[in-house]
XYZ file of C-alpha atoms in Angstrom:
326
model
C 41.463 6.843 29.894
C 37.885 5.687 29.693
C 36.496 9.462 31.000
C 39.159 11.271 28.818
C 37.825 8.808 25.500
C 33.813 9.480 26.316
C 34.771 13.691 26.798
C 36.513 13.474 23.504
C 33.014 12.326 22.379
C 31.338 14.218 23.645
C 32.816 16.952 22.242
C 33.003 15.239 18.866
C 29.150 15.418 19.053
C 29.001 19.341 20.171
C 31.712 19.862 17.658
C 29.883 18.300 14.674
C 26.294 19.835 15.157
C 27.405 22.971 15.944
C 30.596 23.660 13.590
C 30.244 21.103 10.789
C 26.718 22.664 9.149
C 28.474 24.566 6.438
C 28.573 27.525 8.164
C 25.241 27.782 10.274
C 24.996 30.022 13.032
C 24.761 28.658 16.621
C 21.346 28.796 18.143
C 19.595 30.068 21.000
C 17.732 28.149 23.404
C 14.438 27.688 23.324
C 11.714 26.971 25.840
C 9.051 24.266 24.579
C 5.350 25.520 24.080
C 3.085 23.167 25.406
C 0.148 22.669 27.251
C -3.401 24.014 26.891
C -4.273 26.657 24.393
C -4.788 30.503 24.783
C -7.757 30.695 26.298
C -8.530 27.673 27.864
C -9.457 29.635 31.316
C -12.481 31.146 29.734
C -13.293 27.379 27.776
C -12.766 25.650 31.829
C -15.215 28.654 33.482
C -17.791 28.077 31.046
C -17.824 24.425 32.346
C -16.449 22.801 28.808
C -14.270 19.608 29.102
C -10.264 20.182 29.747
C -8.321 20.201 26.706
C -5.172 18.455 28.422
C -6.929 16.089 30.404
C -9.336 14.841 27.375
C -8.148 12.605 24.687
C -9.180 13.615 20.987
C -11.339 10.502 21.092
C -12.981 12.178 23.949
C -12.886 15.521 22.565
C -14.737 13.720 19.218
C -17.491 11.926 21.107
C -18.149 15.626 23.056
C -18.225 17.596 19.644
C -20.681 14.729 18.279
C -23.300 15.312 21.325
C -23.647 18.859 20.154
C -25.832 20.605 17.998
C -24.088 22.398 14.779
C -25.501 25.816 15.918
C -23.907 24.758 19.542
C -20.306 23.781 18.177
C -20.577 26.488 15.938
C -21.115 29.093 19.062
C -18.089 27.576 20.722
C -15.945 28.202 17.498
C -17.150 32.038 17.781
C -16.406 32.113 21.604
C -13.637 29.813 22.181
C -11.312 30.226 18.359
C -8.171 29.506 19.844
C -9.510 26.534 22.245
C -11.676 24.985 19.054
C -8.835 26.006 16.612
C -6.304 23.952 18.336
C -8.324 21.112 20.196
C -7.419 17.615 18.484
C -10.369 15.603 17.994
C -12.715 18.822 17.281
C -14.511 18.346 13.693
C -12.339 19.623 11.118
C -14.378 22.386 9.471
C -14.787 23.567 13.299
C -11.562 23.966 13.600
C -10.892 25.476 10.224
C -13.401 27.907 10.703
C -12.405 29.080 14.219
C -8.340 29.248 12.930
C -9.540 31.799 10.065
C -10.797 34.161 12.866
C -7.225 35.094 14.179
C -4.994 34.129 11.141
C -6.794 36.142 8.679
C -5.714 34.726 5.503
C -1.948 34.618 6.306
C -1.450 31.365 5.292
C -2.145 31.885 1.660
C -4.335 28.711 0.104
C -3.732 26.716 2.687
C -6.248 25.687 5.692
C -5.344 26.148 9.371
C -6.057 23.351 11.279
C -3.813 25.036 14.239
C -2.835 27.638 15.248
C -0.806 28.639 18.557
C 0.022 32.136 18.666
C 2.481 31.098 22.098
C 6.350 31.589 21.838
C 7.123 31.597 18.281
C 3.713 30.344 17.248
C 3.104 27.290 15.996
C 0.543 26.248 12.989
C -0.433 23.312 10.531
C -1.451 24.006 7.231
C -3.604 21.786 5.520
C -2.999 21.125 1.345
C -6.126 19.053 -0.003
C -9.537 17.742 1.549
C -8.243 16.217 4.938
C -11.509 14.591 5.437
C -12.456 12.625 2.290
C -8.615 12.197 1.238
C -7.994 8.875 0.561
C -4.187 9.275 1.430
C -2.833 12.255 4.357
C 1.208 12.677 3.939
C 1.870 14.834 7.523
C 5.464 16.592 7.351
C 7.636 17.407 10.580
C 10.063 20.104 10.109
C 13.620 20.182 11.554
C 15.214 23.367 12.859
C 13.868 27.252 12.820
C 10.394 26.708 11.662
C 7.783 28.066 13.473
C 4.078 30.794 11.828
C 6.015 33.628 11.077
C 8.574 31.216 9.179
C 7.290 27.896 7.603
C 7.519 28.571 3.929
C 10.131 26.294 3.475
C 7.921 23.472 5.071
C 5.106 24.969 3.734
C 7.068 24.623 0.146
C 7.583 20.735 1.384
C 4.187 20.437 1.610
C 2.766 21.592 -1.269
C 5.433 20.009 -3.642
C 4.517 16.759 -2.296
C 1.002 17.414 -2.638
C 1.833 18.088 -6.350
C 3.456 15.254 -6.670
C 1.178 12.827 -5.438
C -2.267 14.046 -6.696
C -5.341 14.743 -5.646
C -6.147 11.442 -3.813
C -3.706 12.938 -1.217
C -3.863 15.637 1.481
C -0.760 16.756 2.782
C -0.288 18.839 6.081
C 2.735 20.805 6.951
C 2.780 20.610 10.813
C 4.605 23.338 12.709
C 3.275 22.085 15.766
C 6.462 21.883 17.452
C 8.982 24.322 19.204
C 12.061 23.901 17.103
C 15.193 24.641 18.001
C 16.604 27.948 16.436
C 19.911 27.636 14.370
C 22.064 24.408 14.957
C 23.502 24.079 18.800
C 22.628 22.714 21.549
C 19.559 22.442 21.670
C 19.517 20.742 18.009
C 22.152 18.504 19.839
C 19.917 17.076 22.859
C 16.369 15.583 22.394
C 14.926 17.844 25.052
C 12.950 19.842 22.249
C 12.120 16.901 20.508
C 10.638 14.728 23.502
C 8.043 18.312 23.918
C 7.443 17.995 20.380
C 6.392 14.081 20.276
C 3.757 14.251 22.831
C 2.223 16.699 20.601
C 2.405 14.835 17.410
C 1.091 11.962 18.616
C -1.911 13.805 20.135
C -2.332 15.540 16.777
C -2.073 12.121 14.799
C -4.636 10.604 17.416
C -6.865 13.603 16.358
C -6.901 12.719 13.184
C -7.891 9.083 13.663
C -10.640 10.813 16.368
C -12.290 12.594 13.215
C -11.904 9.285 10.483
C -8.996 10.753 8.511
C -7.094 8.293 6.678
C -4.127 7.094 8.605
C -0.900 9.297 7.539
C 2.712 8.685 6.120
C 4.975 11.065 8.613
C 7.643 12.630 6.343
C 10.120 13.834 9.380
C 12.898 16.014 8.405
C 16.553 16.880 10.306
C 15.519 17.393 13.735
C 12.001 16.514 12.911
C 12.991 12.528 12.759
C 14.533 13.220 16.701
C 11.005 14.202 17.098
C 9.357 11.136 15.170
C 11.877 8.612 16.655
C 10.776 9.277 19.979
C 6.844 10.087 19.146
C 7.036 6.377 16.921
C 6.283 4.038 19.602
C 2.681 5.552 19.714
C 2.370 7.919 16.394
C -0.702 6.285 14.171
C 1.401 6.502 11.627
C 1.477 3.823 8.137
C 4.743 4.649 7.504
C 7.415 7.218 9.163
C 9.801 8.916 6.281
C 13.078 10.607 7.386
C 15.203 12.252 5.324
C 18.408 14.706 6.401
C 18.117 12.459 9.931
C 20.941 13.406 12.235
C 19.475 9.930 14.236
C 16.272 9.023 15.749
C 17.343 8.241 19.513
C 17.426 4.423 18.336
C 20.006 2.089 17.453
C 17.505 0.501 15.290
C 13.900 0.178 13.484
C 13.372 -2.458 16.552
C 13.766 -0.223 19.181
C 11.463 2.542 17.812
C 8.554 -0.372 18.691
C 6.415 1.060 15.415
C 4.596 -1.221 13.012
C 5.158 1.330 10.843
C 6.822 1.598 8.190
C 10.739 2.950 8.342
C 11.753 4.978 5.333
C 15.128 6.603 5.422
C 17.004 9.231 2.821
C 20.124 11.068 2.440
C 21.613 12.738 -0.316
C 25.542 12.573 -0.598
C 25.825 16.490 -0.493
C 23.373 16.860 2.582
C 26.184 18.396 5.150
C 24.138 16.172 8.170
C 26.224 13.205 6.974
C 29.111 15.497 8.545
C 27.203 15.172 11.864
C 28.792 12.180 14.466
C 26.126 9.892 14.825
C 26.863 9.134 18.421
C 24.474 9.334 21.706
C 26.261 10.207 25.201
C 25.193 12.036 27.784
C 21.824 13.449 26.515
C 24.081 14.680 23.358
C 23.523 13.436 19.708
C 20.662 11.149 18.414
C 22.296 8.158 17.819
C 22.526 5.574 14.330
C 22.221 7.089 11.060
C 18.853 5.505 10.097
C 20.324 4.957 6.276
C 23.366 2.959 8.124
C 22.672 -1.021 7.193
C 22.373 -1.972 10.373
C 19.317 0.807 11.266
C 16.976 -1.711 8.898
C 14.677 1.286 7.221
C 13.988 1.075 3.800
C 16.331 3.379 1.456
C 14.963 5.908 -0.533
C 17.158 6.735 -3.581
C 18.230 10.689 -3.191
C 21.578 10.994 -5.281
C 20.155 13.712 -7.566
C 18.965 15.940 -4.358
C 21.074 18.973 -2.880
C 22.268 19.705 0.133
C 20.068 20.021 3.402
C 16.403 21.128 2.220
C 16.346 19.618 -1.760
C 14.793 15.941 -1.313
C 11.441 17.423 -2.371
C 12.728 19.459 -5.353
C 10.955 18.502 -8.642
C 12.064 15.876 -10.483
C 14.142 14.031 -8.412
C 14.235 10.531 -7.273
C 13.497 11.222 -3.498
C 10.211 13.542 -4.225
C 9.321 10.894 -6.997
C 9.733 7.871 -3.948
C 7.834 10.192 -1.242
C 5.073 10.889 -3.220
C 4.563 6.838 -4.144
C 4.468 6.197 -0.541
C 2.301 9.045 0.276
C -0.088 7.325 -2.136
C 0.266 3.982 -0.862
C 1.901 2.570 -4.279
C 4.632 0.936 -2.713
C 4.946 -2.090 -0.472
């Protein structure tokens, strides 16, 4: 009886990603992008420090022992090494992402970009280095450079919102999964995608960028949850959240901040929030007994509309963003 009860959950959970998302198509699985850049044979032969093995504190401390015309000569040689090398000086990096991206991203700055896979990017809204706020956002599911305008939208709606003291990057640095099945259901995308935000948050502490508030989004918080035991992160914001792979704020081990919003027409709330056998991401992080902070979203819609203007959730993001709240 035991076996038969944990199958029925089991399905419950497969059932509920999969069929109970108004409608969504069931994805295909993806394979996780990660490792080294494009291009990091020629960076190794040319006797230049390992970007895997290196941390970005590492990677600062090199840049800083260089001469500008020197890291400027490894921009021009290396672009998609430089481009995507966490701890690298930020106009570096900038300047060696706008040799392959060509102005495809509109106003925004690349401070990444992996042309692997789907390709991957972060867009930068605002003067990262003198900000005195950075908001970073972490999409959920079928983001990736040839589609983050919703995130992109995210990002500069926020960025609105908050003012000028804030910078706000939209980070697509992730392979998410496509659609809404399995791979939305398990956190094997999601454990990929935490080891690279929290080399790209350690980046930004490597340069002296202000510390960030992590807005995490559907899948993204599966990402965050796991990532929060060693994000640099003020606060962590998730919003849509089918669970973060904790039972509680405890267990995420964060002295963060935990931020949590869902709007009653978001169809996520239709999603079991149950964890068995590598299947479903656990509590509802707006549940009581999660212990984040609510954020008030009753005038948002549906899935993607906590950031639309005028509403109580943007309104609470960006007053976290700008450190107005306690």
């Amino acid at each position: 009886m035991r076996r038969f009860t944990r199958t029925l959950i089991t399905a419950a959970v497969v059932a509920g990603v999969i069929a109970g998302t108004a409608g969504w198509a069931s994805g295909n699985t993806q394979e996780a992008v990660t490792g080294a850049p494009a291009g990091t044979g020629a960076w190794l032969a040319a006797g230049l420090p390992d970007p895997e093995r290196t941390s970005p504190a590492e990677v600062a401390r090199f840049f800083a022992g260089l001469s500008p015309v020197r890291q400027r000569e490894l921009a021009r040689t290396h672009p998609t090494v430089v481009g995507n090398l966490d701890g690298a000086p930020l106009e570096l990096r900038y300047e060696a992402n706008a040799r392959s991206v060509h102005g495809e991203f509109g106003g925004a700055r690349v401070l990444a970009h992996d042309p692997r896979g789907r390709g991957q990017v972060a867009l930068v809204y605002g003067d990262l280095a003198r900000a005195e706020h950075v908001a970073v956002i972490v999409p959920g599911s079928d983001v990736d450079a040839d589609h983050v305008r919703p995130l992109a939208d995210m990002a500069t709606s926020l960025r609105r919102a908050a003012g000028g003291r804030t910078a706000v990057v939209a980070w697509a640095g992730y392979t998410t999964p496509v659609g809404v099945g399995l791979d939305a259901a398990t956190g094997r995308l999601a454990e990929a995608g935490a080891g690279r935000l929290t080399r790209f948050t350690d980046g930004l502490a490597a340069v002296g960028a202000a510390e960030p508030s992590v807005f995490c989004h559907s899948y993204g918080s599966v990402v965050c949850g796991l990532a929060a035991h060693e994000l640099k992160a003020k606060d962590l914001v998730v919003f849509g959240s089918p669970g973060m792979r904790a039972e509680n704020v405890s267990e995420l081990g964060t002295s963060a901040r935990v931020w949590a919003a869902k709007d009653p027409t978001d169809w996520i709330d239709r999603v079991p929030n149950v964890e068995f056998a590598g299947l479903g991401h656990g509590a509802d992080p707006t549940g009581p007994a999660f212990g984040a902070r609510l954020i008030p979203a009753e005038d948002a819609t549906g899935h993607g509309g906590y950031f639309a203007p005028g509403t109580a959730s943007l309104r609470a993001f960006a007053a976290i963003a700008e450190g107005d709240v306690r």
